[in-house]
């Protein structure tokens, strides 16, 4: 998920070869842009527009308690997520490449300082990760709203760049989301394939304290993994994690979250088979259903 601005990868990039070949969008273990962060004068970054984009469901106006993600009582028949708030985070932004100074600006992720964002990766024939993630997230939103959820997006194609990784975490915290999912596509070596879900490690440093969310985030991640595999037929990652699950401590979007949150790398956009599926609107429809099913299973499961 993380890439140099002029050589797309993804924000959730990872160590080793990822720093050379680029990764997808999960949190930049690679440079975010070709312009070094140190070259951006203090205070020169363009102030970001509002961090979230919210489109209320046409058929459901949240009550004050629902706006806090704290629905009370039994959900109406056919609307199992009434009273629930979900934040969906489409990784990256198609405009990031035109704003190297802004996205190279370093922000605090609790345990370190990292670039605001990266450009994301793309398929070999140029289908951008940022376009993939926004399309899938919009489809997920439609499904969840039909189930009664209030859905908030960190961006909805309404920003010139960003938001930064700290803003993406703050979006879920601000609305007291019941769950948050960041959607990405990876940029691993072409021989690698499959999807994986990234869980937050326990991080207690600076502004970060994931202690309260590691347990529920793991439950969310397992539900999401199982439902995504069932809906899409995509195999577990052959290159990261174990049984489709990875745990990381270097992603600001997870470190700074105060609500249950995970990332999903839906496939490797540099692998020809994964890329072919990810470019297919029918497959993206199934991917969205899998993500929505995982969120619904988590939000309606025991203890929720």
PDB file of C-alpha atoms in Angstrom:
ATOM      1  CA  UNK A   1       0.000   0.000   0.000  1.00  0.00           C
ATOM      2  CA  UNK A   2       2.872   2.467   0.339  1.00  0.00           C
ATOM      3  CA  UNK A   3       4.828   3.923  -2.502  1.00  0.00           C
ATOM      4  CA  UNK A   4       6.961   6.770  -3.623  1.00  0.00           C
ATOM      5  CA  UNK A   5       4.746   9.508  -4.955  1.00  0.00           C
ATOM      6  CA  UNK A   6       6.084   9.153  -8.443  1.00  0.00           C
ATOM      7  CA  UNK A   7       6.369   5.360  -8.286  1.00  0.00           C
ATOM      8  CA  UNK A   8       3.098   4.130  -6.820  1.00  0.00           C
ATOM      9  CA  UNK A   9       2.940   1.660  -3.975  1.00  0.00           C
ATOM     10  CA  UNK A  10       0.636   1.425  -1.017  1.00  0.00           C
ATOM     11  CA  UNK A  11       0.415   3.046   2.383  1.00  0.00           C
ATOM     12  CA  UNK A  12       0.555  -0.270   4.166  1.00  0.00           C
ATOM     13  CA  UNK A  13       3.901  -1.127   2.724  1.00  0.00           C
ATOM     14  CA  UNK A  14       6.242  -3.390   4.546  1.00  0.00           C
ATOM     15  CA  UNK A  15       9.909  -3.980   5.276  1.00  0.00           C
ATOM     16  CA  UNK A  16      12.500  -5.666   3.113  1.00  0.00           C
ATOM     17  CA  UNK A  17      11.830  -5.741  -0.594  1.00  0.00           C
ATOM     18  CA  UNK A  18       8.738  -3.657  -0.051  1.00  0.00           C
ATOM     19  CA  UNK A  19      10.900  -0.611   0.422  1.00  0.00           C
ATOM     20  CA  UNK A  20      12.365  -1.226  -3.022  1.00  0.00           C
ATOM     21  CA  UNK A  21       9.486  -2.630  -5.013  1.00  0.00           C
ATOM     22  CA  UNK A  22       6.771  -0.703  -3.207  1.00  0.00           C
ATOM     23  CA  UNK A  23       3.769  -1.986  -1.384  1.00  0.00           C
ATOM     24  CA  UNK A  24       0.151  -1.134  -1.268  1.00  0.00           C
ATOM     25  CA  UNK A  25      -1.491   1.229   1.100  1.00  0.00           C
ATOM     26  CA  UNK A  26      -1.112   0.256   4.705  1.00  0.00           C
ATOM     27  CA  UNK A  27       1.218   2.584   6.263  1.00  0.00           C
ATOM     28  CA  UNK A  28       4.342   3.367   4.569  1.00  0.00           C
ATOM     29  CA  UNK A  29       7.485   1.530   5.379  1.00  0.00           C
ATOM     30  CA  UNK A  30       8.632   3.224   2.181  1.00  0.00           C
ATOM     31  CA  UNK A  31       9.143   6.833   1.178  1.00  0.00           C
ATOM     32  CA  UNK A  32       5.891   8.613   0.604  1.00  0.00           C
ATOM     33  CA  UNK A  33       7.028  10.861  -2.216  1.00  0.00           C
ATOM     34  CA  UNK A  34       9.993  11.845  -4.305  1.00  0.00           C
ATOM     35  CA  UNK A  35      10.390  15.122  -2.426  1.00  0.00           C
ATOM     36  CA  UNK A  36      12.064  14.490   0.967  1.00  0.00           C
ATOM     37  CA  UNK A  37       9.962  15.388   3.959  1.00  0.00           C
ATOM     38  CA  UNK A  38      12.798  17.492   5.300  1.00  0.00           C
ATOM     39  CA  UNK A  39      12.535  19.767   2.270  1.00  0.00           C
ATOM     40  CA  UNK A  40       9.071  20.930   3.245  1.00  0.00           C
ATOM     41  CA  UNK A  41       9.408  24.138   5.279  1.00  0.00           C
ATOM     42  CA  UNK A  42       7.658  24.158   8.612  1.00  0.00           C
ATOM     43  CA  UNK A  43       4.114  25.359   8.271  1.00  0.00           C
ATOM     44  CA  UNK A  44       4.163  25.186   4.487  1.00  0.00           C
ATOM     45  CA  UNK A  45       1.751  22.268   4.172  1.00  0.00           C
ATOM     46  CA  UNK A  46      -1.627  23.221   2.826  1.00  0.00           C
ATOM     47  CA  UNK A  47      -4.208  22.999   5.635  1.00  0.00           C
ATOM     48  CA  UNK A  48      -6.252  19.861   4.984  1.00  0.00           C
ATOM     49  CA  UNK A  49      -9.978  20.062   4.318  1.00  0.00           C
ATOM     50  CA  UNK A  50     -12.410  18.316   6.677  1.00  0.00           C
ATOM     51  CA  UNK A  51     -11.220  14.817   7.500  1.00  0.00           C
ATOM     52  CA  UNK A  52     -14.373  12.860   6.889  1.00  0.00           C
ATOM     53  CA  UNK A  53     -17.062  12.589   4.318  1.00  0.00           C
ATOM     54  CA  UNK A  54     -20.441  11.476   5.543  1.00  0.00           C
ATOM     55  CA  UNK A  55     -23.520  10.721   3.471  1.00  0.00           C
ATOM     56  CA  UNK A  56     -26.542   9.982   5.672  1.00  0.00           C
ATOM     57  CA  UNK A  57     -28.688   7.118   4.526  1.00  0.00           C
ATOM     58  CA  UNK A  58     -31.693   8.352   2.622  1.00  0.00           C
ATOM     59  CA  UNK A  59     -33.897   6.023   4.633  1.00  0.00           C
ATOM     60  CA  UNK A  60     -32.358   6.430   8.059  1.00  0.00           C
ATOM     61  CA  UNK A  61     -31.670   9.583  10.066  1.00  0.00           C
ATOM     62  CA  UNK A  62     -29.527   8.692  13.093  1.00  0.00           C
ATOM     63  CA  UNK A  63     -30.739   9.656  16.527  1.00  0.00           C
ATOM     64  CA  UNK A  64     -28.256  11.305  18.920  1.00  0.00           C
ATOM     65  CA  UNK A  65     -27.470   7.940  20.498  1.00  0.00           C
ATOM     66  CA  UNK A  66     -26.877   6.382  17.090  1.00  0.00           C
ATOM     67  CA  UNK A  67     -24.555   9.231  16.153  1.00  0.00           C
ATOM     68  CA  UNK A  68     -22.364   8.093  19.020  1.00  0.00           C
ATOM     69  CA  UNK A  69     -22.428   4.523  17.775  1.00  0.00           C
ATOM     70  CA  UNK A  70     -24.378   3.417  20.846  1.00  0.00           C
ATOM     71  CA  UNK A  71     -27.683   2.040  19.653  1.00  0.00           C
ATOM     72  CA  UNK A  72     -30.072   0.832  22.340  1.00  0.00           C
ATOM     73  CA  UNK A  73     -32.557  -1.987  22.297  1.00  0.00           C
ATOM     74  CA  UNK A  74     -33.286  -4.518  19.587  1.00  0.00           C
ATOM     75  CA  UNK A  75     -32.666  -3.515  15.974  1.00  0.00           C
ATOM     76  CA  UNK A  76     -35.741  -3.306  13.729  1.00  0.00           C
ATOM     77  CA  UNK A  77     -36.441  -6.399  11.671  1.00  0.00           C
ATOM     78  CA  UNK A  78     -34.381  -6.388   8.488  1.00  0.00           C
ATOM     79  CA  UNK A  79     -32.092  -3.626   9.782  1.00  0.00           C
ATOM     80  CA  UNK A  80     -29.617  -5.463  12.014  1.00  0.00           C
ATOM     81  CA  UNK A  81     -27.170  -2.541  12.132  1.00  0.00           C
ATOM     82  CA  UNK A  82     -29.605   0.178  13.181  1.00  0.00           C
ATOM     83  CA  UNK A  83     -27.876   2.314  15.806  1.00  0.00           C
ATOM     84  CA  UNK A  84     -24.404   1.269  14.693  1.00  0.00           C
ATOM     85  CA  UNK A  85     -21.731   3.572  13.263  1.00  0.00           C
ATOM     86  CA  UNK A  86     -19.080   2.269  10.861  1.00  0.00           C
ATOM     87  CA  UNK A  87     -16.111   4.192   9.478  1.00  0.00           C
ATOM     88  CA  UNK A  88     -14.777   3.091   6.093  1.00  0.00           C
ATOM     89  CA  UNK A  89     -11.345   4.283   5.024  1.00  0.00           C
ATOM     90  CA  UNK A  90     -10.520   3.987   1.301  1.00  0.00           C
ATOM     91  CA  UNK A  91      -6.741   3.855   1.150  1.00  0.00           C
ATOM     92  CA  UNK A  92      -4.888   6.733  -0.531  1.00  0.00           C
ATOM     93  CA  UNK A  93      -6.199   9.378  -2.906  1.00  0.00           C
ATOM     94  CA  UNK A  94      -5.790   9.633  -6.691  1.00  0.00           C
ATOM     95  CA  UNK A  95      -4.569  13.222  -6.233  1.00  0.00           C
ATOM     96  CA  UNK A  96      -1.731  12.414  -3.826  1.00  0.00           C
ATOM     97  CA  UNK A  97       0.872  12.284  -6.588  1.00  0.00           C
ATOM     98  CA  UNK A  98       0.262  15.935  -7.424  1.00  0.00           C
ATOM     99  CA  UNK A  99       0.828  16.997  -3.811  1.00  0.00           C
ATOM    100  CA  UNK A 100       4.266  15.679  -2.769  1.00  0.00           C
ATOM    101  CA  UNK A 101       4.934  18.392  -0.189  1.00  0.00           C
ATOM    102  CA  UNK A 102       1.633  17.803   1.552  1.00  0.00           C
ATOM    103  CA  UNK A 103       1.771  14.030   1.680  1.00  0.00           C
ATOM    104  CA  UNK A 104       5.462  13.993   2.623  1.00  0.00           C
ATOM    105  CA  UNK A 105       4.742  16.063   5.713  1.00  0.00           C
ATOM    106  CA  UNK A 106       5.486  13.885   8.726  1.00  0.00           C
ATOM    107  CA  UNK A 107       2.828  13.272  11.342  1.00  0.00           C
ATOM    108  CA  UNK A 108       2.931  11.677  14.776  1.00  0.00           C
ATOM    109  CA  UNK A 109       1.670   8.080  14.951  1.00  0.00           C
ATOM    110  CA  UNK A 110       2.482   7.666  18.626  1.00  0.00           C
ATOM    111  CA  UNK A 111       5.426   5.323  18.265  1.00  0.00           C
ATOM    112  CA  UNK A 112       7.157   7.319  15.515  1.00  0.00           C
ATOM    113  CA  UNK A 113       6.676  10.012  12.899  1.00  0.00           C
ATOM    114  CA  UNK A 114       5.726   8.998   9.374  1.00  0.00           C
ATOM    115  CA  UNK A 115       4.728  10.585   6.100  1.00  0.00           C
ATOM    116  CA  UNK A 116       1.173  11.916   5.946  1.00  0.00           C
ATOM    117  CA  UNK A 117       0.236   9.486   3.165  1.00  0.00           C
ATOM    118  CA  UNK A 118       1.577   7.853   0.007  1.00  0.00           C
ATOM    119  CA  UNK A 119       0.365   7.523  -3.555  1.00  0.00           C
ATOM    120  CA  UNK A 120      -0.623   3.875  -3.293  1.00  0.00           C
ATOM    121  CA  UNK A 121       0.185   1.206  -5.834  1.00  0.00           C
ATOM    122  CA  UNK A 122      -1.421   0.254  -9.165  1.00  0.00           C
ATOM    123  CA  UNK A 123      -1.707  -2.658 -11.553  1.00  0.00           C
ATOM    124  CA  UNK A 124       0.879  -3.048 -14.309  1.00  0.00           C
ATOM    125  CA  UNK A 125      -1.536  -1.466 -16.778  1.00  0.00           C
ATOM    126  CA  UNK A 126      -2.215   1.534 -14.552  1.00  0.00           C
ATOM    127  CA  UNK A 127      -5.380   0.818 -12.537  1.00  0.00           C
ATOM    128  CA  UNK A 128      -4.728   2.794  -9.319  1.00  0.00           C
ATOM    129  CA  UNK A 129      -5.161   1.391  -5.845  1.00  0.00           C
ATOM    130  CA  UNK A 130      -6.917   4.630  -4.843  1.00  0.00           C
ATOM    131  CA  UNK A 131      -9.584   4.054  -7.507  1.00  0.00           C
ATOM    132  CA  UNK A 132     -10.029   0.434  -6.434  1.00  0.00           C
ATOM    133  CA  UNK A 133     -10.408   1.259  -2.758  1.00  0.00           C
ATOM    134  CA  UNK A 134     -12.913   4.056  -3.277  1.00  0.00           C
ATOM    135  CA  UNK A 135     -15.064   1.909  -5.560  1.00  0.00           C
ATOM    136  CA  UNK A 136     -15.121  -0.986  -3.078  1.00  0.00           C
ATOM    137  CA  UNK A 137     -15.807   1.263  -0.086  1.00  0.00           C
ATOM    138  CA  UNK A 138     -18.736   2.958  -1.801  1.00  0.00           C
ATOM    139  CA  UNK A 139     -20.229  -0.463  -2.506  1.00  0.00           C
ATOM    140  CA  UNK A 140     -19.755  -1.479   1.133  1.00  0.00           C
ATOM    141  CA  UNK A 141     -21.450   1.723   2.256  1.00  0.00           C
ATOM    142  CA  UNK A 142     -24.526   0.957   0.176  1.00  0.00           C
ATOM    143  CA  UNK A 143     -24.853  -2.501   1.716  1.00  0.00           C
ATOM    144  CA  UNK A 144     -24.349  -1.338   5.295  1.00  0.00           C
ATOM    145  CA  UNK A 145     -26.743   1.580   4.992  1.00  0.00           C
ATOM    146  CA  UNK A 146     -29.418  -0.820   3.760  1.00  0.00           C
ATOM    147  CA  UNK A 147     -28.836  -2.749   7.000  1.00  0.00           C
ATOM    148  CA  UNK A 148     -29.429   0.411   9.031  1.00  0.00           C
ATOM    149  CA  UNK A 149     -25.859   1.501   9.795  1.00  0.00           C
ATOM    150  CA  UNK A 150     -24.623   5.040   9.843  1.00  0.00           C
ATOM    151  CA  UNK A 151     -21.573   5.007   7.555  1.00  0.00           C
ATOM    152  CA  UNK A 152     -18.815   7.635   7.589  1.00  0.00           C
ATOM    153  CA  UNK A 153     -16.040   7.741   4.979  1.00  0.00           C
ATOM    154  CA  UNK A 154     -12.635   9.274   5.618  1.00  0.00           C
ATOM    155  CA  UNK A 155     -12.822  10.632   2.067  1.00  0.00           C
ATOM    156  CA  UNK A 156     -15.295  10.223  -0.752  1.00  0.00           C
ATOM    157  CA  UNK A 157     -13.401  11.582  -3.744  1.00  0.00           C
ATOM    158  CA  UNK A 158     -14.024  15.048  -2.320  1.00  0.00           C
ATOM    159  CA  UNK A 159     -10.444  15.932  -1.395  1.00  0.00           C
ATOM    160  CA  UNK A 160      -7.528  17.004  -3.573  1.00  0.00           C
ATOM    161  CA  UNK A 161      -5.182  14.816  -1.496  1.00  0.00           C
ATOM    162  CA  UNK A 162      -5.092  12.840   1.734  1.00  0.00           C
ATOM    163  CA  UNK A 163      -6.301  12.698   4.398  1.00  0.00           C
ATOM    164  CA  UNK A 164      -3.185  12.024   6.469  1.00  0.00           C
ATOM    165  CA  UNK A 165      -2.907   8.783   8.384  1.00  0.00           C
ATOM    166  CA  UNK A 166      -3.530  10.477  11.740  1.00  0.00           C
ATOM    167  CA  UNK A 167      -6.717  12.050  10.377  1.00  0.00           C
ATOM    168  CA  UNK A 168      -7.890   8.665   9.162  1.00  0.00           C
ATOM    169  CA  UNK A 169      -7.620   7.275  12.682  1.00  0.00           C
ATOM    170  CA  UNK A 170      -9.223  10.384  14.181  1.00  0.00           C
ATOM    171  CA  UNK A 171     -12.279   9.946  11.936  1.00  0.00           C
ATOM    172  CA  UNK A 172     -13.332   6.796  13.771  1.00  0.00           C
ATOM    173  CA  UNK A 173     -12.503   8.227  17.184  1.00  0.00           C
ATOM    174  CA  UNK A 174     -14.497  11.383  16.579  1.00  0.00           C
ATOM    175  CA  UNK A 175     -17.759   9.563  15.820  1.00  0.00           C
ATOM    176  CA  UNK A 176     -17.178   6.796  18.407  1.00  0.00           C
ATOM    177  CA  UNK A 177     -17.444   4.205  15.656  1.00  0.00           C
ATOM    178  CA  UNK A 178     -18.456   0.682  16.552  1.00  0.00           C
ATOM    179  CA  UNK A 179     -15.963  -0.558  13.953  1.00  0.00           C
ATOM    180  CA  UNK A 180     -13.615   0.833  11.324  1.00  0.00           C
ATOM    181  CA  UNK A 181     -12.026  -0.811   8.289  1.00  0.00           C
ATOM    182  CA  UNK A 182      -9.300   0.562   6.046  1.00  0.00           C
ATOM    183  CA  UNK A 183      -9.420  -0.925   2.532  1.00  0.00           C
ATOM    184  CA  UNK A 184      -6.281  -1.355   0.432  1.00  0.00           C
ATOM    185  CA  UNK A 185      -4.670  -3.261  -2.414  1.00  0.00           C
ATOM    186  CA  UNK A 186      -1.040  -4.335  -2.047  1.00  0.00           C
ATOM    187  CA  UNK A 187       1.999  -3.807  -4.254  1.00  0.00           C
ATOM    188  CA  UNK A 188       4.080  -6.910  -3.534  1.00  0.00           C
ATOM    189  CA  UNK A 189       6.328  -8.830  -5.973  1.00  0.00           C
ATOM    190  CA  UNK A 190       4.467 -10.241  -8.955  1.00  0.00           C
ATOM    191  CA  UNK A 191       4.960 -13.817  -7.788  1.00  0.00           C
ATOM    192  CA  UNK A 192       3.020 -13.144  -4.565  1.00  0.00           C
ATOM    193  CA  UNK A 193      -0.746 -13.312  -4.369  1.00  0.00           C
ATOM    194  CA  UNK A 194      -3.705 -13.422  -2.027  1.00  0.00           C
ATOM    195  CA  UNK A 195      -5.300 -11.196   0.616  1.00  0.00           C
ATOM    196  CA  UNK A 196      -4.637 -10.569   4.275  1.00  0.00           C
ATOM    197  CA  UNK A 197      -6.162  -8.654   7.165  1.00  0.00           C
ATOM    198  CA  UNK A 198      -3.915  -6.526   9.376  1.00  0.00           C
ATOM    199  CA  UNK A 199      -4.605  -6.323  13.107  1.00  0.00           C
ATOM    200  CA  UNK A 200      -3.211  -3.727  15.527  1.00  0.00           C
ATOM    201  CA  UNK A 201      -0.390  -4.882  17.773  1.00  0.00           C
ATOM    202  CA  UNK A 202      -0.319  -3.674  21.353  1.00  0.00           C
ATOM    203  CA  UNK A 203       1.373  -0.273  21.165  1.00  0.00           C
ATOM    204  CA  UNK A 204       1.712   2.031  24.169  1.00  0.00           C
ATOM    205  CA  UNK A 205       3.834   4.992  23.166  1.00  0.00           C
ATOM    206  CA  UNK A 206       3.194   8.707  22.988  1.00  0.00           C
ATOM    207  CA  UNK A 207      -0.323   9.316  21.732  1.00  0.00           C
ATOM    208  CA  UNK A 208      -0.808   5.627  20.943  1.00  0.00           C
ATOM    209  CA  UNK A 209      -2.404   3.087  23.255  1.00  0.00           C
ATOM    210  CA  UNK A 210      -4.032   0.197  21.450  1.00  0.00           C
ATOM    211  CA  UNK A 211      -4.500  -1.892  24.599  1.00  0.00           C
ATOM    212  CA  UNK A 212      -8.316  -1.462  24.711  1.00  0.00           C
ATOM    213  CA  UNK A 213      -8.832  -2.301  21.038  1.00  0.00           C
ATOM    214  CA  UNK A 214      -6.526  -5.223  20.331  1.00  0.00           C
ATOM    215  CA  UNK A 215      -9.042  -7.833  21.508  1.00  0.00           C
ATOM    216  CA  UNK A 216     -12.130  -6.574  19.657  1.00  0.00           C
ATOM    217  CA  UNK A 217     -10.015  -5.713  16.610  1.00  0.00           C
ATOM    218  CA  UNK A 218      -8.833  -9.319  16.437  1.00  0.00           C
ATOM    219  CA  UNK A 219     -12.427 -10.523  16.529  1.00  0.00           C
ATOM    220  CA  UNK A 220     -13.319  -8.034  13.785  1.00  0.00           C
ATOM    221  CA  UNK A 221     -10.326  -9.149  11.718  1.00  0.00           C
ATOM    222  CA  UNK A 222     -11.193 -12.829  11.933  1.00  0.00           C
ATOM    223  CA  UNK A 223     -14.813 -12.177  10.947  1.00  0.00           C
ATOM    224  CA  UNK A 224     -13.640 -10.048   8.045  1.00  0.00           C
ATOM    225  CA  UNK A 225     -11.091 -12.619   6.890  1.00  0.00           C
ATOM    226  CA  UNK A 226     -13.610 -15.440   6.852  1.00  0.00           C
ATOM    227  CA  UNK A 227     -16.363 -13.492   5.110  1.00  0.00           C
ATOM    228  CA  UNK A 228     -14.034 -12.006   2.484  1.00  0.00           C
ATOM    229  CA  UNK A 229     -12.629 -15.425   1.618  1.00  0.00           C
ATOM    230  CA  UNK A 230     -16.123 -16.895   1.362  1.00  0.00           C
ATOM    231  CA  UNK A 231     -17.460 -14.073  -0.826  1.00  0.00           C
ATOM    232  CA  UNK A 232     -14.527 -13.745  -3.226  1.00  0.00           C
ATOM    233  CA  UNK A 233     -12.709 -17.086  -3.259  1.00  0.00           C
ATOM    234  CA  UNK A 234      -9.455 -15.117  -2.906  1.00  0.00           C
ATOM    235  CA  UNK A 235      -6.768 -17.231  -1.190  1.00  0.00           C
ATOM    236  CA  UNK A 236      -4.875 -16.107   1.887  1.00  0.00           C
ATOM    237  CA  UNK A 237      -1.689 -14.176   1.256  1.00  0.00           C
ATOM    238  CA  UNK A 238       1.316 -16.253   0.218  1.00  0.00           C
ATOM    239  CA  UNK A 239       3.791 -13.565   1.278  1.00  0.00           C
ATOM    240  CA  UNK A 240       2.683 -11.955   4.549  1.00  0.00           C
ATOM    241  CA  UNK A 241       1.035 -13.082   7.747  1.00  0.00           C
ATOM    242  CA  UNK A 242      -0.344 -16.494   8.661  1.00  0.00           C
ATOM    243  CA  UNK A 243      -3.735 -17.835   7.571  1.00  0.00           C
ATOM    244  CA  UNK A 244      -4.674 -14.447   6.164  1.00  0.00           C
ATOM    245  CA  UNK A 245      -3.834 -12.512   9.350  1.00  0.00           C
ATOM    246  CA  UNK A 246      -0.917 -10.150   9.980  1.00  0.00           C
ATOM    247  CA  UNK A 247      -0.235  -8.036  13.085  1.00  0.00           C
ATOM    248  CA  UNK A 248       1.561  -4.690  12.834  1.00  0.00           C
ATOM    249  CA  UNK A 249       2.752  -1.946  15.132  1.00  0.00           C
ATOM    250  CA  UNK A 250       3.874   0.632  12.549  1.00  0.00           C
ATOM    251  CA  UNK A 251       0.575   1.815  11.055  1.00  0.00           C
ATOM    252  CA  UNK A 252      -0.713   5.151  12.296  1.00  0.00           C
ATOM    253  CA  UNK A 253      -4.248   4.334  11.234  1.00  0.00           C
ATOM    254  CA  UNK A 254      -4.230   1.474  13.756  1.00  0.00           C
ATOM    255  CA  UNK A 255      -1.904   2.872  16.431  1.00  0.00           C
ATOM    256  CA  UNK A 256      -4.010   5.993  16.958  1.00  0.00           C
ATOM    257  CA  UNK A 257      -7.407   4.321  16.779  1.00  0.00           C
ATOM    258  CA  UNK A 258      -9.548   4.248  19.910  1.00  0.00           C
ATOM    259  CA  UNK A 259     -12.170   2.029  18.281  1.00  0.00           C
ATOM    260  CA  UNK A 260     -11.934  -1.531  16.883  1.00  0.00           C
ATOM    261  CA  UNK A 261     -10.160  -1.227  13.561  1.00  0.00           C
ATOM    262  CA  UNK A 262      -8.378  -3.378  10.977  1.00  0.00           C
ATOM    263  CA  UNK A 263      -6.883  -3.033   7.511  1.00  0.00           C
ATOM    264  CA  UNK A 264      -7.617  -5.380   4.629  1.00  0.00           C
ATOM    265  CA  UNK A 265      -5.239  -5.865   1.702  1.00  0.00           C
ATOM    266  CA  UNK A 266      -7.707  -7.227  -0.821  1.00  0.00           C
ATOM    267  CA  UNK A 267      -5.063  -8.641  -3.150  1.00  0.00           C
ATOM    268  CA  UNK A 268      -1.701  -7.960  -4.757  1.00  0.00           C
ATOM    269  CA  UNK A 269      -2.194  -5.520  -7.613  1.00  0.00           C
ATOM    270  CA  UNK A 270       1.197  -6.507  -9.063  1.00  0.00           C
ATOM    271  CA  UNK A 271       0.169 -10.124  -9.462  1.00  0.00           C
ATOM    272  CA  UNK A 272      -1.524 -10.736 -12.810  1.00  0.00           C
ATOM    273  CA  UNK A 273      -4.290 -12.997 -11.461  1.00  0.00           C
ATOM    274  CA  UNK A 274      -5.089 -10.772  -8.481  1.00  0.00           C
ATOM    275  CA  UNK A 275      -4.986  -7.678 -10.686  1.00  0.00           C
ATOM    276  CA  UNK A 276      -7.398  -9.217 -13.186  1.00  0.00           C
ATOM    277  CA  UNK A 277      -9.883  -9.903 -10.426  1.00  0.00           C
ATOM    278  CA  UNK A 278      -9.490  -6.515  -8.781  1.00  0.00           C
ATOM    279  CA  UNK A 279     -10.180  -4.718 -12.076  1.00  0.00           C
ATOM    280  CA  UNK A 280     -13.413  -6.687 -12.552  1.00  0.00           C
ATOM    281  CA  UNK A 281     -16.496  -4.778 -11.275  1.00  0.00           C
ATOM    282  CA  UNK A 282     -18.267  -8.052 -10.508  1.00  0.00           C
ATOM    283  CA  UNK A 283     -15.376  -9.186  -8.313  1.00  0.00           C
ATOM    284  CA  UNK A 284     -15.327  -5.810  -6.562  1.00  0.00           C
ATOM    285  CA  UNK A 285     -19.027  -6.294  -5.874  1.00  0.00           C
ATOM    286  CA  UNK A 286     -18.246  -9.622  -4.197  1.00  0.00           C
ATOM    287  CA  UNK A 287     -15.353  -8.044  -2.301  1.00  0.00           C
ATOM    288  CA  UNK A 288     -17.665  -5.350  -0.967  1.00  0.00           C
ATOM    289  CA  UNK A 289     -20.195  -7.968   0.089  1.00  0.00           C
ATOM    290  CA  UNK A 290     -17.487  -9.888   1.907  1.00  0.00           C
ATOM    291  CA  UNK A 291     -16.347  -6.798   3.801  1.00  0.00           C
ATOM    292  CA  UNK A 292     -19.926  -5.851   4.674  1.00  0.00           C
ATOM    293  CA  UNK A 293     -20.680  -9.399   5.825  1.00  0.00           C
ATOM    294  CA  UNK A 294     -17.629  -9.378   8.081  1.00  0.00           C
ATOM    295  CA  UNK A 295     -18.640  -6.084   9.666  1.00  0.00           C
ATOM    296  CA  UNK A 296     -22.218  -7.289  10.162  1.00  0.00           C
ATOM    297  CA  UNK A 297     -21.036 -10.529  11.762  1.00  0.00           C
ATOM    298  CA  UNK A 298     -18.816  -8.572  14.134  1.00  0.00           C
ATOM    299  CA  UNK A 299     -21.435  -5.973  15.058  1.00  0.00           C
ATOM    300  CA  UNK A 300     -24.187  -8.493  15.656  1.00  0.00           C
ATOM    301  CA  UNK A 301     -22.060 -11.150  17.326  1.00  0.00           C
ATOM    302  CA  UNK A 302     -21.851 -12.104  21.002  1.00  0.00           C
ATOM    303  CA  UNK A 303     -21.050  -9.189  23.280  1.00  0.00           C
ATOM    304  CA  UNK A 304     -21.765  -6.571  20.666  1.00  0.00           C
TER     305      UNK A 304
END
